[in-house]
Tab-separated table of C-alpha atoms and ligand atoms in Angstrom:
chain	number	residue	atom	x	y	z
A	1	VAL	CA	-25.566	79.585	0.315
A	2	SER	CA	-26.910	80.661	-2.956
A	3	SER	CA	-24.817	80.675	-5.869
A	4	MET	CA	-24.513	83.504	-5.345
A	5	GLU	CA	-22.512	83.744	-1.835
A	6	PRO	CA	-18.000	82.949	-1.207
A	7	GLY	CA	-17.936	79.189	-0.713
A	8	SER	CA	-21.187	78.108	-3.133
A	9	THR	CA	-20.756	74.354	-4.186
A	10	GLU	CA	-23.422	74.949	-6.433
A	11	ALA	CA	-22.689	76.377	-10.415
A	12	PRO	CA	-23.171	80.298	-11.418
A	13	ILE	CA	-25.124	82.185	-13.649
A	14	ARG	CA	-24.960	81.839	-16.258
A	15	SER	CA	-26.422	84.573	-18.467
A	16	ARG	CA	-26.852	85.229	-22.264
A	17	GLU	CA	-27.086	88.693	-23.919
A	18	VAL	CA	-27.369	90.118	-27.212
A	19	ARG	CA	-24.701	92.874	-28.509
A	20	ALA	CA	-24.587	95.344	-31.303
A	21	ALA	CA	-21.484	93.392	-33.051
A	22	THR	CA	-21.192	95.172	-36.785
A	23	ARG	CA	-22.962	99.476	-37.576
A	24	PRO	CA	-25.963	98.711	-40.728
A	25	GLN	CA	-24.516	99.574	-44.232
A	26	GLY	CA	-27.878	100.401	-45.335
A	27	ALA	CA	-31.222	98.833	-43.552
A	28	LEU	CA	-30.703	96.722	-40.069
A	29	SER	CA	-29.886	93.278	-40.664
A	30	VAL	CA	-29.486	90.567	-38.272
A	31	ASP	CA	-26.532	89.856	-38.605
A	32	ASN	CA	-25.403	93.057	-36.878
A	33	PHE	CA	-25.948	91.556	-33.579
A	34	GLU	CA	-24.585	88.698	-31.838
A	35	VAL	CA	-25.674	86.546	-28.774
A	36	CYS	CA	-22.968	86.239	-26.117
A	37	THR	CA	-22.772	83.672	-22.642
A	38	VAL	CA	-21.436	85.806	-19.749
A	39	THR	CA	-21.258	84.561	-15.531
A	40	VAL	CA	-22.723	86.265	-13.517
A	41	PRO	CA	-20.417	87.901	-11.244
A	42	PRO	CA	-20.995	87.394	-7.240
A	43	LEU	CA	-23.301	90.538	-6.347
A	44	GLY	CA	-21.897	93.480	-3.993
A	45	ASP	CA	-23.881	95.207	-1.019
A	46	GLY	CA	-26.528	97.188	-1.881
A	47	GLU	CA	-27.710	95.157	-5.439
A	48	VAL	CA	-30.006	92.827	-7.030
A	49	LEU	CA	-30.069	89.946	-9.577
A	50	VAL	CA	-33.193	89.817	-11.833
A	51	ARG	CA	-34.783	86.881	-13.962
A	52	ASN	CA	-36.028	88.679	-16.608
A	53	GLU	CA	-39.188	88.271	-17.656
A	54	PHE	CA	-39.953	90.352	-21.057
A	55	MET	CA	-38.168	93.752	-22.744
A	56	ALA	CA	-39.889	95.889	-25.310
A	57	LEU	CA	-39.206	96.549	-28.535
A	58	SER	CA	-39.342	99.670	-30.213
A	59	ALA	CA	-38.234	101.349	-33.233
A	60	ILE	CA	-35.964	103.728	-31.782
A	61	MET	CA	-33.445	101.234	-31.412
A	62	GLY	CA	-33.054	100.883	-34.785
A	63	ASN	CA	-31.682	104.411	-34.768
A	64	LEU	CA	-29.682	103.148	-31.500
A	65	MET	CA	-28.202	100.597	-34.057
A	66	GLY	CA	-26.757	103.070	-36.147
A	67	ALA	CA	-29.576	102.204	-38.924
A	68	GLY	CA	-31.065	105.553	-39.919
A	69	PRO	CA	-29.821	109.140	-40.351
A	70	ARG	CA	-27.735	108.123	-37.451
A	71	SER	CA	-25.843	111.565	-37.641
A	72	ARG	CA	-28.230	113.309	-36.639
A	73	MET	CA	-29.344	111.078	-32.960
A	74	PRO	CA	-28.886	113.988	-30.160
A	75	MET	CA	-27.906	110.284	-27.700
A	76	PRO	CA	-24.887	107.819	-28.115
A	77	LEU	CA	-25.587	104.340	-29.943
A	78	PHE	CA	-25.752	101.532	-28.697
A	79	ALA	CA	-21.895	99.804	-28.128
A	80	LEU	CA	-19.986	97.826	-29.835
A	81	GLY	CA	-19.177	94.719	-28.208
A	82	GLU	CA	-21.689	95.379	-25.262
A	83	PRO	CA	-25.093	94.136	-24.622
A	84	LEU	CA	-28.204	96.672	-25.815
A	85	SER	CA	-29.877	98.420	-23.541
A	86	GLY	CA	-33.980	98.278	-23.417
A	87	VAL	CA	-37.056	98.535	-21.149
A	88	ALA	CA	-37.906	95.464	-19.695
A	89	VAL	CA	-39.703	93.501	-16.767
A	90	GLY	CA	-38.214	90.338	-14.266
A	91	THR	CA	-37.781	89.119	-11.095
A	92	VAL	CA	-35.632	89.419	-8.529
A	93	VAL	CA	-33.922	86.256	-7.363
A	94	GLN	CA	-31.737	87.749	-5.090
A	95	SER	CA	-31.289	91.250	-3.524
A	96	THR	CA	-28.333	92.480	-1.048
A	97	ASP	CA	-30.471	95.574	-0.671
A	98	ALA	CA	-33.425	95.943	2.063
A	99	ALA	CA	-35.566	97.682	-0.402
A	100	PHE	CA	-35.506	94.166	-2.861
A	101	SER	CA	-36.954	90.242	-1.928
A	102	SER	CA	-36.839	87.233	-4.131
A	103	GLY	CA	-40.211	87.308	-6.377
A	104	ASP	CA	-40.435	91.289	-6.669
A	105	LEU	CA	-41.073	91.779	-10.307
A	106	VAL	CA	-39.516	94.348	-11.151
A	107	GLN	CA	-38.566	97.218	-14.543
A	108	HIS	CA	-35.432	98.640	-14.844
A	109	ARG	CA	-32.923	99.323	-18.536
A	110	LEU	CA	-31.039	96.478	-18.739
A	111	GLY	CA	-32.943	94.105	-21.638
A	112	TRP	CA	-31.738	92.371	-24.398
A	113	ARG	CA	-30.160	89.932	-21.539
A	114	GLU	CA	-31.944	86.775	-19.948
A	115	TYR	CA	-30.280	88.226	-15.964
A	116	ALA	CA	-29.670	91.446	-14.708
A	117	TRP	CA	-28.147	92.723	-12.041
A	118	GLY	CA	-26.769	95.856	-10.691
A	119	PRO	CA	-26.786	99.053	-7.683
A	120	ALA	CA	-31.206	99.109	-6.716
A	121	ALA	CA	-31.076	101.729	-7.847
A	122	GLY	CA	-31.300	100.830	-11.116
A	123	PHE	CA	-34.825	99.106	-9.952
A	124	ARG	CA	-37.877	99.563	-9.405
A	125	ARG	CA	-40.378	97.370	-8.029
A	126	LEU	CA	-43.982	96.237	-9.335
A	127	ASP	CA	-46.983	95.717	-8.288
A	128	ARG	CA	-47.699	92.607	-9.907
A	129	GLY	CA	-51.543	92.796	-8.959
A	130	VAL	CA	-52.427	96.135	-10.505
A	131	LEU	CA	-52.253	94.714	-14.251
A	132	PRO	CA	-53.632	91.808	-16.386
A	133	ALA	CA	-49.469	90.367	-16.410
A	134	PRO	CA	-46.325	92.223	-15.894
A	135	GLN	CA	-45.433	92.349	-20.233
A	136	TYR	CA	-48.559	95.306	-19.569
A	137	PHE	CA	-45.758	96.916	-17.406
A	138	LEU	CA	-43.749	97.027	-20.244
A	139	SER	CA	-46.779	99.212	-23.112
A	140	GLN	CA	-45.658	102.666	-24.701
A	141	GLY	CA	-48.336	104.119	-22.473
A	142	PRO	CA	-45.821	106.738	-21.304
A	143	THR	CA	-44.812	108.375	-24.625
A	144	ALA	CA	-48.762	108.335	-24.867
A	145	TRP	CA	-50.564	109.438	-22.182
A	146	ARG	CA	-47.605	112.596	-22.151
A	147	GLY	CA	-48.049	113.335	-25.888
A	148	MET	CA	-52.058	112.730	-25.786
A	149	VAL	CA	-52.707	114.239	-21.761
A	150	ASP	CA	-49.946	116.527	-21.307
A	151	MET	CA	-48.915	118.189	-24.589
A	152	ALA	CA	-52.445	117.894	-26.627
A	153	ASN	CA	-54.831	118.412	-23.332
A	154	VAL	CA	-57.490	115.726	-25.673
A	155	GLY	CA	-60.461	115.610	-24.407
A	156	ALA	CA	-64.336	116.098	-25.156
A	157	GLY	CA	-65.620	117.779	-28.183
A	158	ASP	CA	-61.720	117.071	-29.783
A	159	VAL	CA	-61.438	115.708	-34.025
A	160	VAL	CA	-57.774	113.920	-33.484
A	161	PHE	CA	-55.827	112.683	-35.529
A	162	VAL	CA	-52.113	110.358	-34.900
A	163	SER	CA	-50.217	109.336	-37.704
A	164	GLY	CA	-48.249	105.717	-36.962
A	165	ALA	CA	-51.402	105.006	-35.442
A	166	ALA	CA	-50.811	101.156	-35.569
A	167	GLY	CA	-47.814	100.848	-34.162
A	168	GLY	CA	-46.174	100.473	-30.173
A	169	VAL	CA	-47.357	104.202	-29.301
A	170	GLY	CA	-49.731	105.273	-31.636
A	171	SER	CA	-52.018	102.211	-31.135
A	172	LEU	CA	-52.131	103.088	-27.076
A	173	ALA	CA	-52.356	107.302	-28.121
A	174	GLY	CA	-55.258	107.136	-29.956
A	175	GLN	CA	-57.352	104.563	-27.149
A	176	ILE	CA	-56.386	107.489	-24.867
A	177	ALA	CA	-58.069	109.985	-26.421
A	178	ARG	CA	-61.119	108.045	-27.363
A	179	CYS	CA	-61.625	107.863	-23.182
A	180	ARG	CA	-60.878	110.701	-22.339
A	181	GLY	CA	-63.774	111.742	-25.225
A	182	ALA	CA	-62.659	112.853	-27.933
A	183	LYS	CA	-65.804	113.754	-30.588
A	184	ARG	CA	-63.595	111.976	-33.651
A	185	VAL	CA	-60.299	109.649	-33.644
A	186	ILE	CA	-58.356	109.149	-37.135
A	187	GLY	CA	-55.732	106.983	-37.544
A	188	SER	CA	-53.223	106.488	-39.915
A	189	ALA	CA	-51.071	103.682	-42.002
A	190	GLY	CA	-49.249	101.875	-43.788
A	191	SER	CA	-51.585	98.622	-44.907
A	192	GLN	CA	-55.249	98.460	-45.882
A	193	ASP	CA	-54.814	95.225	-42.860
A	194	LYS	CA	-53.288	97.586	-40.320
A	195	VAL	CA	-56.071	100.663	-41.653
A	196	ASP	CA	-58.989	97.550	-41.283
A	197	PHE	CA	-57.587	96.799	-37.170
A	198	LEU	CA	-57.367	101.218	-36.368
A	199	VAL	CA	-61.341	100.304	-37.367
A	200	GLN	CA	-62.449	97.375	-35.991
A	201	GLU	CA	-60.086	96.520	-33.010
A	202	LEU	CA	-59.408	99.598	-31.743
A	203	HIS	CA	-62.289	100.775	-32.605
A	204	TYR	CA	-60.526	103.828	-34.237
A	205	ASP	CA	-64.131	106.107	-36.987
A	206	ALA	CA	-61.810	106.915	-39.305
A	207	ALA	CA	-58.012	105.640	-40.423
A	208	PHE	CA	-56.360	105.582	-43.982
A	209	ASP	CA	-53.310	104.272	-45.746
A	210	TYR	CA	-50.789	106.589	-46.149
A	211	HIS	CA	-49.853	105.581	-49.346
A	212	GLY	CA	-52.171	107.804	-51.609
A	213	PRO	CA	-53.128	111.410	-51.610
A	214	ILE	CA	-52.140	111.647	-48.027
A	215	GLN	CA	-53.978	115.772	-47.694
A	216	GLU	CA	-57.041	114.737	-49.671
A	217	ARG	CA	-57.893	112.381	-47.715
A	218	LEU	CA	-57.374	113.634	-43.737
A	219	ARG	CA	-59.840	117.294	-45.754
A	220	ALA	CA	-61.648	114.516	-46.778
A	221	LEU	CA	-61.937	112.451	-43.275
A	222	ALA	CA	-61.931	115.494	-40.724
A	223	PRO	CA	-63.948	117.786	-42.372
A	224	GLU	CA	-64.823	120.464	-39.579
A	225	GLY	CA	-59.844	119.683	-39.017
A	226	LEU	CA	-58.236	119.066	-36.335
A	227	ASP	CA	-58.344	120.257	-32.773
A	228	VAL	CA	-55.363	117.633	-32.392
A	229	VAL	CA	-52.367	115.778	-34.123
A	230	PHE	CA	-49.963	113.086	-31.898
A	231	ASP	CA	-47.708	112.930	-34.674
A	232	ASN	CA	-45.015	109.163	-34.951
A	233	VAL	CA	-44.321	110.303	-38.654
A	234	GLY	CA	-43.003	113.398	-39.449
A	235	GLY	CA	-42.406	114.426	-43.517
A	236	GLU	CA	-45.377	114.519	-45.586
A	237	GLN	CA	-47.793	113.603	-42.605
A	238	PHE	CA	-47.108	116.240	-40.585
A	239	GLU	CA	-47.201	118.861	-43.050
A	240	ALA	CA	-50.949	117.509	-44.244
A	241	ALA	CA	-52.549	117.814	-40.870
A	242	LEU	CA	-50.929	121.375	-40.401
A	243	GLN	CA	-53.449	122.232	-43.303
A	244	VAL	CA	-55.983	120.653	-42.699
A	245	ALA	CA	-55.387	121.443	-38.760
A	246	ARG	CA	-57.979	123.995	-36.938
A	247	PRO	CA	-57.665	127.398	-35.469
A	248	GLY	CA	-55.551	127.075	-32.315
A	249	ALA	CA	-55.255	123.071	-32.947
A	250	ARG	CA	-52.439	121.798	-31.178
A	251	PHE	CA	-49.247	119.170	-32.209
A	252	ALA	CA	-47.703	116.462	-29.911
A	253	LEU	CA	-45.192	115.576	-32.489
A	254	CYS	CA	-43.578	112.273	-30.836
A	255	GLY	CA	-40.900	110.831	-33.356
A	256	VAL	CA	-40.252	110.643	-36.679
A	257	LEU	CA	-40.770	107.083	-38.314
A	258	SER	CA	-40.785	108.238	-42.361
A	259	SER	CA	-37.000	109.735	-41.534
A	260	GLN	CA	-36.513	107.667	-38.710
A	261	VAL	CA	-36.950	103.900	-40.624
A	262	THR	CA	-34.576	104.934	-43.639
A	263	THR	CA	-31.452	103.269	-45.235
A	264	ASN	CA	-30.465	107.117	-46.177
A	265	PRO	CA	-27.677	108.654	-44.563
A	266	GLU	CA	-28.451	111.926	-46.070
A	267	ALA	CA	-31.929	112.024	-44.361
A	268	ASP	CA	-32.331	114.011	-40.880
A	269	MET	CA	-34.898	114.674	-38.508
A	270	PHE	CA	-36.021	117.460	-38.620
A	271	LEU	CA	-39.617	118.904	-39.223
A	272	ARG	CA	-40.166	120.791	-43.041
A	273	VAL	CA	-42.603	124.108	-40.598
A	274	ASP	CA	-44.603	125.514	-42.747
A	275	GLN	CA	-44.736	129.076	-40.793
A	276	VAL	CA	-46.793	130.971	-42.235
A	277	THR	CA	-49.893	127.944	-42.623
A	278	ALA	CA	-48.864	127.713	-38.904
A	279	GLY	CA	-48.664	131.351	-37.074
A	280	MET	CA	-51.974	131.882	-39.364
A	281	LYS	CA	-53.603	129.404	-36.824
A	282	GLU	CA	-51.361	130.282	-33.589
A	283	VAL	CA	-51.061	126.175	-33.575
A	284	VAL	CA	-49.263	125.609	-30.671
A	285	LEU	CA	-46.240	122.372	-31.933
A	286	ARG	CA	-45.189	120.192	-28.920
A	287	PRO	CA	-42.115	118.289	-29.338
A	288	PHE	CA	-41.954	115.740	-25.748
A	289	ALA	CA	-39.683	112.309	-24.134
A	290	THR	CA	-41.109	110.696	-22.314
A	291	ARG	CA	-41.980	111.121	-18.197
A	292	PRO	CA	-41.865	108.603	-15.654
A	293	THR	CA	-45.801	108.966	-14.708
A	294	ALA	CA	-47.713	107.537	-11.912
A	295	GLU	CA	-51.049	108.324	-13.747
A	296	TRP	CA	-50.263	106.493	-16.363
A	297	VAL	CA	-50.448	102.691	-14.228
A	298	PRO	CA	-53.966	103.749	-13.358
A	299	HIS	CA	-55.809	105.299	-16.142
A	300	PHE	CA	-54.967	101.815	-17.702
A	301	ALA	CA	-55.857	99.743	-15.778
A	302	LYS	CA	-59.703	100.848	-15.079
A	303	TRP	CA	-59.727	101.454	-19.269
A	304	LEU	CA	-59.023	97.551	-19.755
A	305	ASP	CA	-61.194	97.081	-16.840
A	306	GLU	CA	-63.929	98.422	-18.182
A	307	GLY	CA	-63.746	97.289	-21.534
A	308	ARG	CA	-62.769	100.082	-23.270
A	309	MET	CA	-58.953	99.631	-24.178
A	310	ILE	CA	-56.727	96.647	-24.897
A	311	PHE	CA	-53.810	96.098	-25.188
A	312	PRO	CA	-52.085	95.266	-28.645
A	313	HIS	CA	-49.464	93.517	-28.341
A	314	THR	CA	-47.579	90.402	-30.326
A	315	ILE	CA	-45.287	88.315	-27.551
A	316	VAL	CA	-41.521	86.731	-29.155
A	317	GLN	CA	-40.542	84.126	-27.886
A	318	GLY	CA	-36.428	83.702	-26.496
A	319	LEU	CA	-33.701	86.336	-27.076
A	320	ASP	CA	-32.405	84.757	-29.933
A	321	ASN	CA	-35.258	85.789	-31.771
A	322	ALA	CA	-35.346	90.209	-30.690
A	323	PRO	CA	-33.191	90.753	-33.241
A	324	ALA	CA	-35.447	89.413	-36.372
A	325	ALA	CA	-38.024	91.139	-34.369
A	326	LEU	CA	-37.281	94.011	-34.443
A	327	VAL	CA	-35.546	94.054	-37.188
A	328	SER	CA	-39.383	93.164	-38.312
A	329	LEU	CA	-41.258	95.652	-36.986
A	330	LEU	CA	-38.908	98.223	-38.287
A	331	GLY	CA	-40.385	97.091	-41.659
A	332	GLY	CA	-43.875	97.232	-40.415
A	333	GLN	CA	-45.107	93.663	-39.767
A	334	TYR	CA	-46.831	94.162	-36.438
A	335	LYS	CA	-49.818	95.916	-35.227
A	336	GLY	CA	-48.495	97.392	-31.430
A	337	SER	CA	-46.221	96.752	-29.475
A	338	VAL	CA	-43.782	93.873	-30.079
A	339	ILE	CA	-42.512	91.994	-26.266
A	340	VAL	CA	-39.499	89.549	-26.513
A	341	GLN	CA	-40.355	86.584	-23.911
A	342	LEU	CA	-36.763	85.809	-22.799
A	343	GLY	CA	-37.571	83.266	-20.882
A	344	ALA	CA	-34.136	81.635	-18.699
A	345	ARG	CA	-34.853	78.542	-16.482
A	346	PRO	CA	-36.494	79.862	-13.626
B	1	NAP	N1	-40.786	111.048	-27.462
B	1	NAP	C1	-40.855	109.979	-27.534
B	1	NAP	O1	-39.917	110.506	-26.084
B	1	NAP	C2	-40.461	108.659	-27.350
B	1	NAP	C3	-41.259	108.498	-27.271
B	1	NAP	C4	-40.528	106.758	-27.548
B	1	NAP	C5	-42.140	106.324	-28.995
B	1	NAP	N2	-41.176	107.558	-29.714
B	1	NAP	C6	-41.470	107.138	-31.193
B	1	NAP	O2	-42.687	107.782	-31.426
B	1	NAP	C7	-43.061	106.242	-32.239
B	1	NAP	C8	-43.528	105.708	-32.781
B	1	NAP	O3	-42.751	104.780	-31.966
B	1	NAP	P1	-42.568	102.323	-31.947
B	1	NAP	O4	-41.846	101.820	-31.108
B	1	NAP	O5	-44.151	102.866	-31.213
B	1	NAP	O6	-42.833	102.044	-33.486
B	1	NAP	P2	-42.957	101.484	-33.971
B	1	NAP	O7	-44.917	103.118	-34.798
B	1	NAP	O8	-44.084	100.663	-33.613
B	1	NAP	O9	-43.117	101.385	-35.154
B	1	NAP	C9	-43.491	101.090	-36.288
B	1	NAP	C10	-44.058	100.950	-37.361
B	1	NAP	O10	-43.665	102.545	-38.307
B	1	NAP	C11	-44.351	102.421	-39.162
B	1	NAP	N3	-42.955	102.674	-40.134
B	1	NAP	C12	-41.905	102.990	-40.700
B	1	NAP	N4	-41.362	103.884	-41.814
B	1	NAP	C13	-42.610	103.990	-41.859
B	1	NAP	C14	-42.526	105.022	-42.833
B	1	NAP	N5	-41.570	105.778	-44.108
B	1	NAP	N6	-43.453	106.384	-43.016
B	1	NAP	C15	-44.404	106.312	-41.349
B	1	NAP	N7	-44.524	104.795	-40.884
B	1	NAP	C16	-43.082	104.288	-41.125
B	1	NAP	C17	-44.509	101.398	-39.777
B	1	NAP	O11	-46.062	100.829	-39.303
B	1	NAP	P3	-46.940	101.096	-41.521
B	1	NAP	O12	-47.159	100.051	-41.534
B	1	NAP	O13	-48.206	101.872	-40.850
B	1	NAP	O14	-45.716	102.182	-41.903
B	1	NAP	C18	-44.292	100.007	-38.672
B	1	NAP	O15	-45.269	99.596	-37.982
B	1	NAP	C19	-41.129	106.819	-32.589
B	1	NAP	O16	-41.027	106.844	-33.857
B	1	NAP	C20	-40.163	107.046	-31.521
B	1	NAP	O17	-38.612	106.912	-31.724
B	1	NAP	C21	-40.397	109.220	-28.903
């Protein structure tokens, strides 16, 4: 008899979760979150209970808490008093659905809590052996792939620029371009330490700090012009990339960090397009949204195995440290992905 069944004598499972407590006034702070404990209810038919192991943090979570230019968000904010959500992986500990068994590794969107439960349709089984460790399933690779491959079709001979290159998405986008045969990959980031990281660890051909004359730096690093731009930042970096683009350049428009991560409530997430230049060059501007793809994991596994790619990530220990880690992520303190090990007792 498990603790989830009627008549069980075992203590019910308690699960801790992080909730949105208040909206940020200005920058996001740990005071905007609260950690609460709930009792896991008995499972209904066709449901699963999962002990969460890891969850991913991402820049958009700050916006969903209400930080930044919230009036422009096209999706609902995290509800106050409710647990936050986000992609996570964990192990099934109980299932009333024939498709799942105890011990299965699954991915789902009920992060920010120690245990996740609900209808089986919300969970996807993963093949543990395919990637080196469970947190690898939480990479931002599907987004980087969608932009670099599906939108920009990056390939041999391309001169590529990735803005926000040291972040969760950017750190994989540049490596994908390299693996697909790009001729030259250039990245931007916000500090010399990150610039060194791009060149030394991610093997970018060149990188620069965007605190300075962006267009001049980009032009000096890509005198022949840009064929592909993977833009995480918008603002001045997008505008500079358009000036340095070659005719027909392909732009994968992923994000607008320069106006997402702001305390200015008047900021918006719009791009300013110099339409005459864009028109003369007939550049292709492709904003996109991540879609589930079966292509990423096999390519990731192969490139990791061949030593052609690394998964830069920091593991933050414990649910309680997740809010502070998100604040630090927005403050530019990490390189690569930020993953929280949730650490509920087995
Ligand atoms: N289209 C989609 O479906 C999709 C899916 C996922 C993510 N995204 C977007 O992709 C972008 C990257 O996401 P991520 O989670 O990987 O974030 P991230 O790059 O890890 O975000 C944190 C980084 O943002 C940079 N940053 C902060 N303020 C900045 C500013 N004013 N100008 C330039 N950079 C700034 C900081 O790097 P520095 O130290 O270098 O400044 C910081 O390390 C975001 O815009 C996100 O919303 C889009």
